């Protein structure tokens, strides 16, 4: 891959990952050296800093992350406000639904199911007091487990988790045979 | 291996017919029905040999092919304009339409490959107000969960644990044949309509029908009908 | 705010929102006209399309959204935990194709064309948000009609349904295949 493509690849990674990521991790993904990655990253950061852009790449310690420029904060706020009047965003709702049905569950499991980095949705739900940390999984890295709160039950209008609409029925319908299969013997 | 036929490879009878037509380089609009019927039934028997479940549509098509075959033996009908009606036209059109949609599904599939390679991101988190959410729509929660699960293949692993498999109905033609013969042993004649339960399933109808054809072929039974559209009486030969 | 800043503001909004957003919503947030917003958006989209970039702005109907370019997916995949998003089965693909080209269409019409029961495929497509119910046909039994969704446009990578190749394109393609087959036969 040439330099231009490598830079674009870093851009794509930063966007999709959402959260801060180290040069080492990026270098590994691109199968190149950390030094080379650093050089490309510097160019990329400069590119976003030259001219007037709405987004930028910030460096926190040794990690890098995309974020918006603070000066455009108010426009974003007004839009977010507009959208959140209808309750939770679709992203937060999806995240909440996974936790409700699969709890206790780690962030990684949520992200695997959604296919999108979900730390921001998780934070929304924690701040809304709909989910909480529930210990750590006994696995490498000891990731946090999440579960729904008592508040969740209250606002969902159910007395306990068993009152959630059953999803087994649904899973069965998805995985049931495409054809109503019938064994017929022909002679 | 030519004999390693996987039923899963065929989405339905039209898919199988399309496969046969392509394999033998046949013009869809000029299908030699006799040969195709033979081939089709050969395949179905292969499925049977490998103990594969066969959906009723495959059997219905087999019956249709046999019917077409016999129709072709009769004098050619003409429409009101005096043009000859080819009894194969309707089937040919169905295979042709199916072929086009199969082509389209290839195109859609190619789009999917790209779709699965694109990443989106969640909204950035901002706590705008401290309003407590006091109403969670439980149904939209389930809907959201369904969407997530439908897209994921993780659940396939859980499937075996969770799935309540719907029992499929199994009726064997030979059992049906025995049943009809028993009925004829007890009574001299049997009314056609009495062979079916109050609300027969499609499978039941198809199997009964095939059993009757089989008995007719083997010269075990005969049909009697006293007036047009009247009750068909079945009796032993 | 000058043009450069307005463009940057749109960029910041698209990034922060994550989800698809309409020109009207953006225009409202920026307190400018939809026409002006459209002009700026076009420039922004062009900017991301010129040169080799890792991210792009896609248009779906009248909405816009940031996403990565597909060619960099393997680098992202190597960093994301095993993404579990799966493709559609052949049965679901066939059903989706029929709905895309014949919409609005009933289940029976789909089944007639495919020659097999399709209710489970329809359910899969509904659950994946690729099709939806669109009223009922004014015929005996009042069967449901189905049509494709906004998500389908994203799936197909098109801005609107008119961007789908004409049905005749596939007829011609099938036709030329038939021709080839006949030609082979002659040889």
XYZ file of C-alpha atoms in Angstrom:
611
model
C 0.000 0.000 0.000
C 1.384 3.468 -0.830
C 1.618 6.396 1.564
C -1.650 7.983 0.449
C -3.523 4.757 1.019
C -1.866 4.169 4.375
C -2.948 7.625 5.500
C -6.493 6.922 4.346
C -6.424 3.607 6.185
C -5.435 5.385 9.415
C -8.272 7.844 8.858
C -10.752 4.970 8.417
C -9.455 3.229 11.544
C -9.690 6.361 13.684
C -13.241 6.966 12.504
C -14.530 3.433 12.991
C -12.798 2.899 16.326
C -14.235 6.082 17.728
C -12.128 5.885 20.835
C -8.456 6.694 21.377
C -5.996 4.271 19.829
C -2.227 3.981 20.074
C 0.290 4.205 17.245
C 1.451 0.681 18.051
C -2.022 -0.749 17.535
C -2.447 1.098 14.252
C 1.026 0.067 13.065
C 0.200 -3.532 13.789
C -3.077 -3.377 11.885
C -1.339 -1.788 8.900
C 1.610 -4.154 9.134
C 4.077 -1.274 9.156
C 6.500 0.268 11.675
C 5.484 2.557 14.521
C 7.891 5.189 13.155
C 6.268 5.116 9.740
C 2.840 5.277 11.369
C 3.920 8.267 13.460
C 5.068 10.094 10.337
C 1.790 9.403 8.554
C -0.232 10.346 11.615
C 1.576 13.694 11.883
C 0.734 14.432 8.263
C -2.874 13.435 8.828
C -3.150 15.635 11.934
C -1.615 18.547 10.017
C -4.069 18.017 7.186
C -6.990 18.330 9.583
C -5.429 21.377 11.220
C -4.801 23.261 8.000
C -7.815 25.028 6.634
C -11.078 25.269 8.507
C -12.356 21.831 9.405
C -15.175 20.731 11.687
C -13.318 17.699 12.967
C -9.786 17.194 14.210
C -7.466 14.474 15.419
C -6.350 14.984 18.999
C -3.494 13.306 20.798
C -4.008 12.143 24.366
C -0.792 10.784 25.812
C 0.309 8.309 23.145
C -3.153 7.762 21.730
C -5.058 9.447 18.935
C -8.728 10.137 18.418
C -11.102 11.963 16.082
C -13.349 14.599 17.643
C -15.289 17.700 16.698
C -13.852 21.194 17.078
C -15.219 22.910 20.170
C -16.290 26.048 18.295
C -19.115 24.144 16.611
C -20.419 22.840 19.884
C -23.611 24.875 19.944
C -24.865 23.605 16.569
C -24.327 20.036 17.608
C -25.998 20.676 20.930
C -29.095 22.153 19.382
C -29.453 19.176 17.066
C -28.813 16.597 19.757
C -31.337 18.338 21.955
C -33.892 18.242 19.171
C -33.344 14.528 18.702
C -33.229 13.508 22.333
C -36.665 14.916 23.073
C -37.969 11.697 21.635
C -36.214 9.740 24.373
C -33.249 7.549 23.595
C -31.413 7.542 20.290
C -31.669 4.412 18.171
C -28.068 3.624 19.101
C -28.781 3.855 22.823
C -31.995 1.869 22.434
C -30.153 -0.954 20.648
C -27.504 -1.013 23.346
C -30.112 -1.006 26.097
C -32.016 -3.829 24.427
C -28.913 -6.025 24.289
C -28.187 -5.417 27.947
C -31.793 -6.040 28.926
C -31.905 -9.382 27.144
C -28.376 -10.671 27.631
C -27.343 -9.290 30.996
C -24.873 -9.384 32.533
C -22.899 -8.517 29.438
C -19.550 -6.882 28.596
C -18.999 -3.897 26.345
C -17.214 -6.145 23.852
C -20.258 -8.404 23.562
C -22.504 -5.410 22.945
C -20.135 -4.150 20.273
C -19.872 -7.556 18.618
C -23.613 -7.741 18.311
C -24.050 -4.188 17.083
C -20.936 -4.040 14.911
C -20.332 -0.484 16.135
C -18.212 0.884 18.959
C -20.690 1.516 21.730
C -18.859 3.208 24.587
C -20.728 6.447 24.045
C -24.108 4.679 24.087
C -23.116 2.858 27.264
C -22.157 6.155 28.892
C -25.530 7.634 27.931
C -27.343 4.738 29.565
C -25.206 4.849 32.695
C -25.804 8.578 33.090
C -29.517 8.018 32.547
C -29.350 5.453 35.297
C -30.780 2.742 33.055
C -27.798 0.422 33.291
C -25.010 -0.061 35.839
C -21.727 -1.869 36.219
C -22.167 -5.280 37.787
C -18.760 -6.610 38.677
C -16.152 -7.853 36.280
C -15.961 -10.872 34.026
C -13.360 -13.442 35.032
C -11.532 -13.232 31.718
C -8.369 -11.563 30.413
C -8.532 -7.839 31.019
C -11.291 -8.332 33.606
C -13.876 -6.399 31.577
C -16.821 -4.755 33.307
C -20.189 -6.446 33.141
C -23.311 -4.358 32.666
C -26.872 -4.978 33.748
C -30.095 -3.006 33.853
C -31.079 -1.048 36.945
C -34.172 -0.933 39.086
C -34.967 2.389 37.394
C -35.059 0.555 34.099
C -37.760 -1.800 35.349
C -39.697 1.141 36.699
C -39.619 3.137 33.477
C -40.206 0.105 31.339
C -43.339 -0.511 33.378
C -42.423 -4.069 34.282
C -42.051 -5.627 37.698
C -39.241 -7.981 36.846
C -37.078 -8.996 33.934
C -39.210 -12.026 33.194
C -41.898 -9.615 32.054
C -39.839 -8.614 29.020
C -41.457 -9.810 25.814
C -39.905 -13.171 25.034
C -37.303 -13.144 22.373
C -36.987 -16.895 22.065
C -40.127 -16.937 19.978
C -38.526 -14.463 17.677
C -35.215 -16.288 17.412
C -37.113 -19.441 16.587
C -38.963 -17.666 13.814
C -35.742 -16.324 12.315
C -34.023 -19.656 12.361
C -36.970 -21.841 11.494
C -36.625 -23.407 8.143
C -37.098 -21.259 5.105
C -39.454 -23.830 3.745
C -42.008 -25.581 5.796
C -40.248 -28.811 5.344
C -42.191 -31.950 5.034
C -40.734 -35.354 4.613
C -42.540 -37.055 1.835
C -41.522 -40.413 0.599
C -41.833 -40.910 -3.105
C -41.696 -44.245 -4.708
C -19.003 -36.000 -7.445
C -22.045 -35.754 -9.591
C -24.254 -37.645 -7.207
C -23.483 -35.404 -4.272
C -26.595 -33.342 -4.682
C -27.398 -30.929 -1.988
C -31.017 -29.999 -1.704
C -29.956 -26.836 0.111
C -28.422 -25.738 -3.157
C -31.871 -25.440 -4.624
C -34.153 -22.739 -3.361
C -37.187 -24.503 -4.766
C -38.564 -26.428 -7.722
C -38.011 -23.507 -10.098
C -34.382 -23.346 -9.035
C -33.980 -27.058 -9.680
C -35.671 -26.777 -13.080
C -33.458 -23.827 -13.968
C -30.436 -25.887 -12.993
C -31.565 -28.760 -15.232
C -32.295 -26.459 -18.131
C -28.867 -24.851 -17.854
C -27.055 -28.116 -17.317
C -28.495 -29.583 -20.494
C -28.271 -26.314 -22.414
C -31.950 -26.291 -23.135
C -33.922 -23.337 -24.477
C -36.307 -22.387 -21.657
C -39.085 -21.823 -24.178
C -38.636 -25.208 -25.815
C -38.255 -27.643 -22.953
C -38.436 -31.361 -23.749
C -40.909 -32.072 -20.939
C -40.454 -35.828 -20.971
C -36.702 -35.685 -20.393
C -36.908 -32.869 -17.882
C -39.586 -34.671 -15.893
C -37.427 -37.756 -15.783
C -34.417 -35.743 -14.669
C -36.447 -33.838 -12.122
C -37.826 -36.995 -10.552
C -34.350 -38.521 -10.646
C -33.065 -35.610 -8.562
C -35.953 -35.843 -6.144
C -35.230 -39.499 -5.675
C -31.609 -38.604 -4.967
C -32.782 -36.258 -2.247
C -34.813 -39.101 -0.863
C -31.869 -41.444 -0.966
C -29.809 -39.031 1.066
C -32.700 -38.794 3.449
C -33.193 -35.127 2.873
C -36.342 -33.380 3.773
C -38.263 -32.242 0.779
C -40.623 -29.310 0.841
C -44.074 -29.912 -0.573
C -43.442 -27.473 -3.434
C -41.055 -29.965 -5.025
C -43.791 -32.595 -5.057
C -46.400 -30.214 -6.417
C -44.048 -29.392 -9.284
C -43.447 -33.090 -9.976
C -47.187 -33.577 -10.273
C -47.406 -30.544 -12.531
C -44.682 -31.872 -14.823
C -46.432 -35.224 -15.116
C -49.658 -33.426 -15.926
C -47.885 -31.364 -18.594
C -46.436 -34.513 -20.082
C -49.878 -36.026 -20.479
C -51.305 -32.795 -21.854
C -48.722 -32.840 -24.600
C -50.118 -36.168 -25.770
C -53.505 -34.594 -26.419
C -54.427 -32.627 -29.553
C -53.086 -29.061 -29.405
C -55.610 -26.512 -28.207
C -56.100 -23.199 -29.914
C -56.952 -19.843 -28.426
C -59.764 -17.615 -29.710
C -57.437 -16.217 -32.402
C -56.832 -19.672 -33.734
C -53.242 -19.757 -32.459
C -51.888 -22.925 -30.996
C -51.449 -22.916 -27.229
C -48.261 -24.507 -26.046
C -49.069 -26.032 -22.642
C -45.434 -25.471 -21.664
C -45.626 -21.682 -22.017
C -46.709 -20.940 -18.484
C -43.972 -23.013 -16.902
C -41.384 -21.582 -19.292
C -42.388 -18.063 -18.317
C -42.095 -18.922 -14.618
C -38.606 -20.361 -15.047
C -37.612 -17.361 -17.155
C -38.918 -14.834 -14.591
C -37.208 -16.758 -11.840
C -33.955 -16.700 -13.763
C -34.097 -12.939 -14.039
C -34.699 -12.522 -10.326
C -31.876 -14.883 -9.581
C -29.689 -12.653 -11.713
C -30.910 -9.643 -9.722
C -30.178 -11.400 -6.452
C -26.589 -11.814 -7.631
C -26.425 -8.070 -8.109
C -27.978 -7.422 -4.689
C -25.460 -9.826 -3.160
C -22.583 -7.887 -4.698
C -23.962 -4.746 -3.067
C -24.157 -6.537 0.237
C -20.462 -7.336 0.130
C -19.715 -3.604 0.094
C -22.372 -2.828 2.705
C -20.774 -5.253 5.135
C -17.419 -3.526 4.682
C -18.599 -0.067 5.633
C -18.407 1.120 9.217
C -20.614 3.732 10.770
C -20.275 5.330 14.139
C -22.521 5.995 17.075
C -23.596 9.501 18.012
C -21.056 11.302 20.168
C -22.189 11.305 23.715
C -23.252 14.584 25.220
C -25.274 14.993 28.346
C -27.498 17.821 27.283
C -30.001 17.814 30.057
C -30.588 15.926 33.235
C -34.099 14.898 32.346
C -34.824 11.479 33.636
C -36.272 9.171 31.051
C -39.532 8.127 32.600
C -40.941 6.116 29.810
C -39.302 3.264 27.990
C -41.377 1.718 25.274
C -40.913 -1.967 25.913
C -41.970 -2.870 22.387
C -39.468 -0.585 20.738
C -36.899 -2.203 22.994
C -37.818 -5.629 21.654
C -37.826 -4.254 18.117
C -34.351 -2.840 18.618
C -33.164 -6.170 19.956
C -34.679 -8.070 17.049
C -32.802 -5.849 14.628
C -29.507 -6.450 16.369
C -30.028 -10.194 16.512
C -31.231 -10.433 12.934
C -27.972 -8.920 11.747
C -25.752 -11.043 13.897
C -24.648 -14.578 13.379
C -23.767 -15.108 17.024
C -27.256 -16.295 17.770
C -26.856 -19.227 15.432
C -24.801 -20.862 18.173
C -27.526 -20.313 20.742
C -30.092 -21.560 18.318
C -29.839 -25.176 19.354
C -30.472 -24.246 22.943
C -33.237 -21.793 22.352
C -35.089 -22.903 19.293
C -38.433 -24.555 19.717
C -38.444 -26.537 16.581
C -41.766 -26.615 14.871
C -42.687 -30.215 14.301
C -43.019 -30.899 10.635
C -45.787 -33.114 9.472
C -44.698 -36.391 7.986
C -47.059 -38.421 5.882
C -45.726 -41.215 3.778
C -47.369 -42.093 0.520
C -47.163 -45.807 1.264
C -49.031 -45.292 4.526
C -51.696 -43.375 2.690
C -51.979 -46.169 0.134
C -52.476 -48.726 2.899
C -55.062 -46.499 4.488
C -57.042 -46.203 1.253
C -56.910 -49.949 0.641
C -58.131 -50.652 4.157
C -61.029 -48.283 3.573
C -61.852 -50.106 0.325
C -61.650 -53.459 2.060
C -64.217 -52.355 4.582
C -66.542 -50.721 2.090
C -67.034 -51.500 -1.529
C -66.661 -47.911 -2.592
C -65.201 -44.814 -1.027
C -66.166 -41.253 -1.776
C -63.234 -39.130 -2.874
C -64.102 -36.340 -0.441
C -64.168 -38.747 2.478
C -60.444 -39.346 2.066
C -59.693 -35.933 3.494
C -60.089 -34.802 7.062
C -62.196 -31.765 7.846
C -59.383 -29.271 7.266
C -56.663 -31.094 5.360
C -53.161 -29.672 5.240
C -51.570 -29.102 1.894
C -49.246 -32.025 2.490
C -52.167 -34.276 3.243
C -53.884 -33.288 0.011
C -50.766 -33.775 -2.078
C -49.903 -37.116 -0.502
C -53.453 -38.427 -0.862
C -53.501 -37.358 -4.451
C -50.171 -39.032 -5.201
C -51.344 -42.195 -3.430
C -54.431 -42.302 -5.632
C -52.369 -41.802 -8.772
C -50.094 -44.608 -7.683
C -53.021 -46.962 -7.072
C -54.542 -45.981 -10.385
C -51.267 -46.656 -12.169
C -50.960 -50.057 -10.551
C -54.503 -50.755 -11.671
C -55.734 -51.344 -8.119
C -58.528 -48.799 -8.145
C -60.798 -47.034 -10.575
C -62.698 -43.779 -10.479
C -66.399 -43.479 -11.208
C -68.186 -40.211 -11.683
C -71.915 -40.222 -12.406
C -72.298 -36.608 -13.392
C -70.045 -33.684 -14.247
C -68.639 -32.139 -11.095
C -70.343 -34.855 -9.095
C -68.721 -36.829 -6.331
C -65.901 -39.064 -7.482
C -66.375 -42.638 -6.290
C -63.369 -44.855 -5.811
C -63.733 -48.578 -6.105
C -61.452 -51.556 -6.465
C -60.819 -52.866 -9.938
C -20.593 32.724 9.908
C -18.744 32.587 6.596
C -18.937 29.788 4.071
C -15.779 28.041 5.270
C -17.067 27.984 8.800
C -20.509 26.802 7.745
C -18.938 23.906 5.878
C -16.863 23.019 8.919
C -19.987 23.215 11.065
C -21.763 20.730 8.798
C -18.747 18.453 9.033
C -18.825 18.649 12.834
C -22.569 17.951 12.920
C -22.314 14.925 10.616
C -19.509 13.495 12.698
C -21.136 14.051 16.068
C -24.597 12.832 15.029
C -23.254 9.607 13.587
C -26.693 8.839 12.184
C -28.110 10.005 8.864
C -29.415 13.563 8.984
C -31.461 15.599 6.534
C -30.477 18.898 4.950
C -33.494 20.512 6.575
C -32.347 19.576 10.060
C -28.836 20.850 9.389
C -30.146 24.065 7.815
C -32.283 24.672 10.858
C -29.382 24.155 13.237
C -27.193 26.516 11.203
C -29.993 29.023 10.773
C -29.539 29.115 7.019
C -31.551 28.019 3.975
C -31.832 24.420 2.754
C -30.532 25.545 -0.648
C -27.424 27.080 0.876
C -26.922 23.970 3.000
C -27.252 21.776 -0.079
C -24.575 23.797 -1.872
C -22.190 23.547 1.053
C -22.909 19.866 1.498
C -22.131 19.174 -2.165
C -18.772 20.897 -1.746
C -18.069 18.938 1.396
C -18.964 15.630 -0.247
C -16.750 16.513 -3.220
C -13.911 17.342 -0.865
C -14.101 13.906 0.683
C -14.342 12.252 -2.701
C -11.306 14.030 -4.174
C -7.992 12.551 -3.202
C -7.625 9.338 -1.303
C -9.595 9.494 1.931
C -10.481 6.829 4.465
C -13.903 8.277 5.172
C -16.716 9.537 2.979
C -20.089 11.215 3.203
C -22.875 9.158 1.650
C -26.257 10.461 0.578
C -29.340 8.333 1.158
C -32.518 9.944 -0.112
C -32.289 13.435 1.340
C -30.093 12.435 4.250
C -26.348 12.412 4.735
C -24.010 10.352 6.869
C -20.309 9.809 7.477
C -18.906 6.307 7.029
C -15.662 4.544 6.186
C -14.637 3.548 2.675
C -15.135 -0.181 2.116
C -11.600 -0.782 0.834
C -10.142 -0.273 4.307
C -12.431 -2.722 6.060
C -9.800 -5.366 6.720
C -7.642 -2.978 8.767
C -10.650 -1.961 10.822
C -11.751 -5.548 11.213
C -8.375 -6.531 12.587
C -8.786 -3.900 15.305
C -12.468 -4.363 16.072
C -13.448 -7.469 17.950
C -14.714 -10.052 15.520
C -17.663 -8.370 13.901
C -20.607 -10.668 13.738
C -22.689 -9.009 11.066
C -23.703 -11.632 8.569
C -24.991 -11.575 5.033
C -28.412 -12.654 3.836
C -29.271 -16.203 2.795
C -29.943 -16.924 -0.872
C -33.649 -17.208 -0.043
C -33.683 -13.782 1.605
C -31.665 -12.285 -1.260
C -34.164 -13.574 -3.819
C -37.070 -12.249 -1.786
C -35.389 -8.877 -1.381
C -34.690 -8.695 -5.123
C -38.332 -9.286 -5.941
C -39.519 -6.666 -3.472
C -36.937 -4.146 -4.712
C -38.154 -4.453 -8.295
C -41.866 -5.137 -7.851
C -42.720 -3.017 -4.838
C -45.255 -2.680 -3.402
C -45.807 -6.415 -3.581
C -47.700 -9.073 -1.602
C -46.313 -12.250 -0.078
C -48.259 -14.346 -2.565
C -46.656 -12.565 -5.515
C -43.208 -13.172 -4.039
C -44.030 -16.838 -3.490
C -45.376 -17.248 -7.012
C -42.179 -15.885 -8.469
C -39.888 -17.924 -6.236
C -42.011 -21.059 -6.331
C -41.567 -21.586 -2.577
C -42.962 -20.342 0.711
C -41.303 -17.090 1.662
C -42.834 -15.979 4.949
C -39.687 -16.687 6.903
C -37.542 -14.763 4.405
C -39.956 -11.851 4.645
C -39.661 -11.891 8.436
C -35.850 -11.912 8.235
C -35.931 -8.901 5.928
C -38.372 -7.054 8.179
C -36.206 -7.778 11.216
C -33.146 -6.555 9.370
C -35.031 -3.413 8.554
C -34.596 -3.877 4.798
C -38.308 -4.109 3.993
C -41.476 -2.937 5.694
C -45.207 -3.354 5.467
C -46.746 -0.720 3.243
C -50.487 -0.923 3.694
C -52.735 -3.605 2.344
C -53.822 -4.557 -1.146
C -57.435 -3.815 -1.945
C -58.229 -7.414 -2.811
C -59.896 -10.357 -1.074
C -58.150 -11.106 2.204
C -56.574 -7.628 2.204
C -53.030 -8.974 1.998
C -50.095 -6.882 3.251
C -47.973 -5.086 0.727
C -44.223 -4.898 1.226
C -41.711 -2.291 0.130
C -38.046 -1.545 0.714
C -36.846 0.798 3.471
C -34.353 3.611 3.938
C -31.917 1.015 5.274
C -32.245 -0.867 1.974
C -30.901 2.177 0.145
C -27.856 2.084 2.417
C -27.593 -1.662 1.863
C -27.708 -1.262 -1.906
C -25.343 1.698 -1.753
C -27.745 3.936 -3.631
C -29.184 7.379 -3.012
C -32.691 6.496 -4.108
C -34.594 3.682 -5.784
C -34.176 5.232 -9.225
C -30.479 4.418 -8.942
C -31.193 0.696 -9.171
C -30.335 -0.686 -12.607
C -33.409 -1.040 -14.804
C -35.102 -4.435 -14.775
C -34.382 -4.615 -18.506
C -30.659 -4.596 -17.785
C -31.038 -7.976 -16.122
C -33.343 -9.236 -18.848
C -30.660 -8.323 -21.377
C -27.988 -9.994 -19.283
C -30.025 -13.190 -19.014
C -30.724 -12.972 -22.709
C -27.051 -12.725 -23.638
C -26.321 -15.693 -21.373
C -28.946 -17.719 -23.222
C -27.260 -16.702 -26.422
C -23.907 -17.870 -25.185
C -25.380 -21.175 -24.152
C -26.886 -21.685 -27.575
C -23.601 -20.711 -29.191
C -21.780 -23.321 -27.138
C -24.302 -25.875 -28.212
C -23.650 -25.173 -31.870
C -19.890 -25.591 -31.561
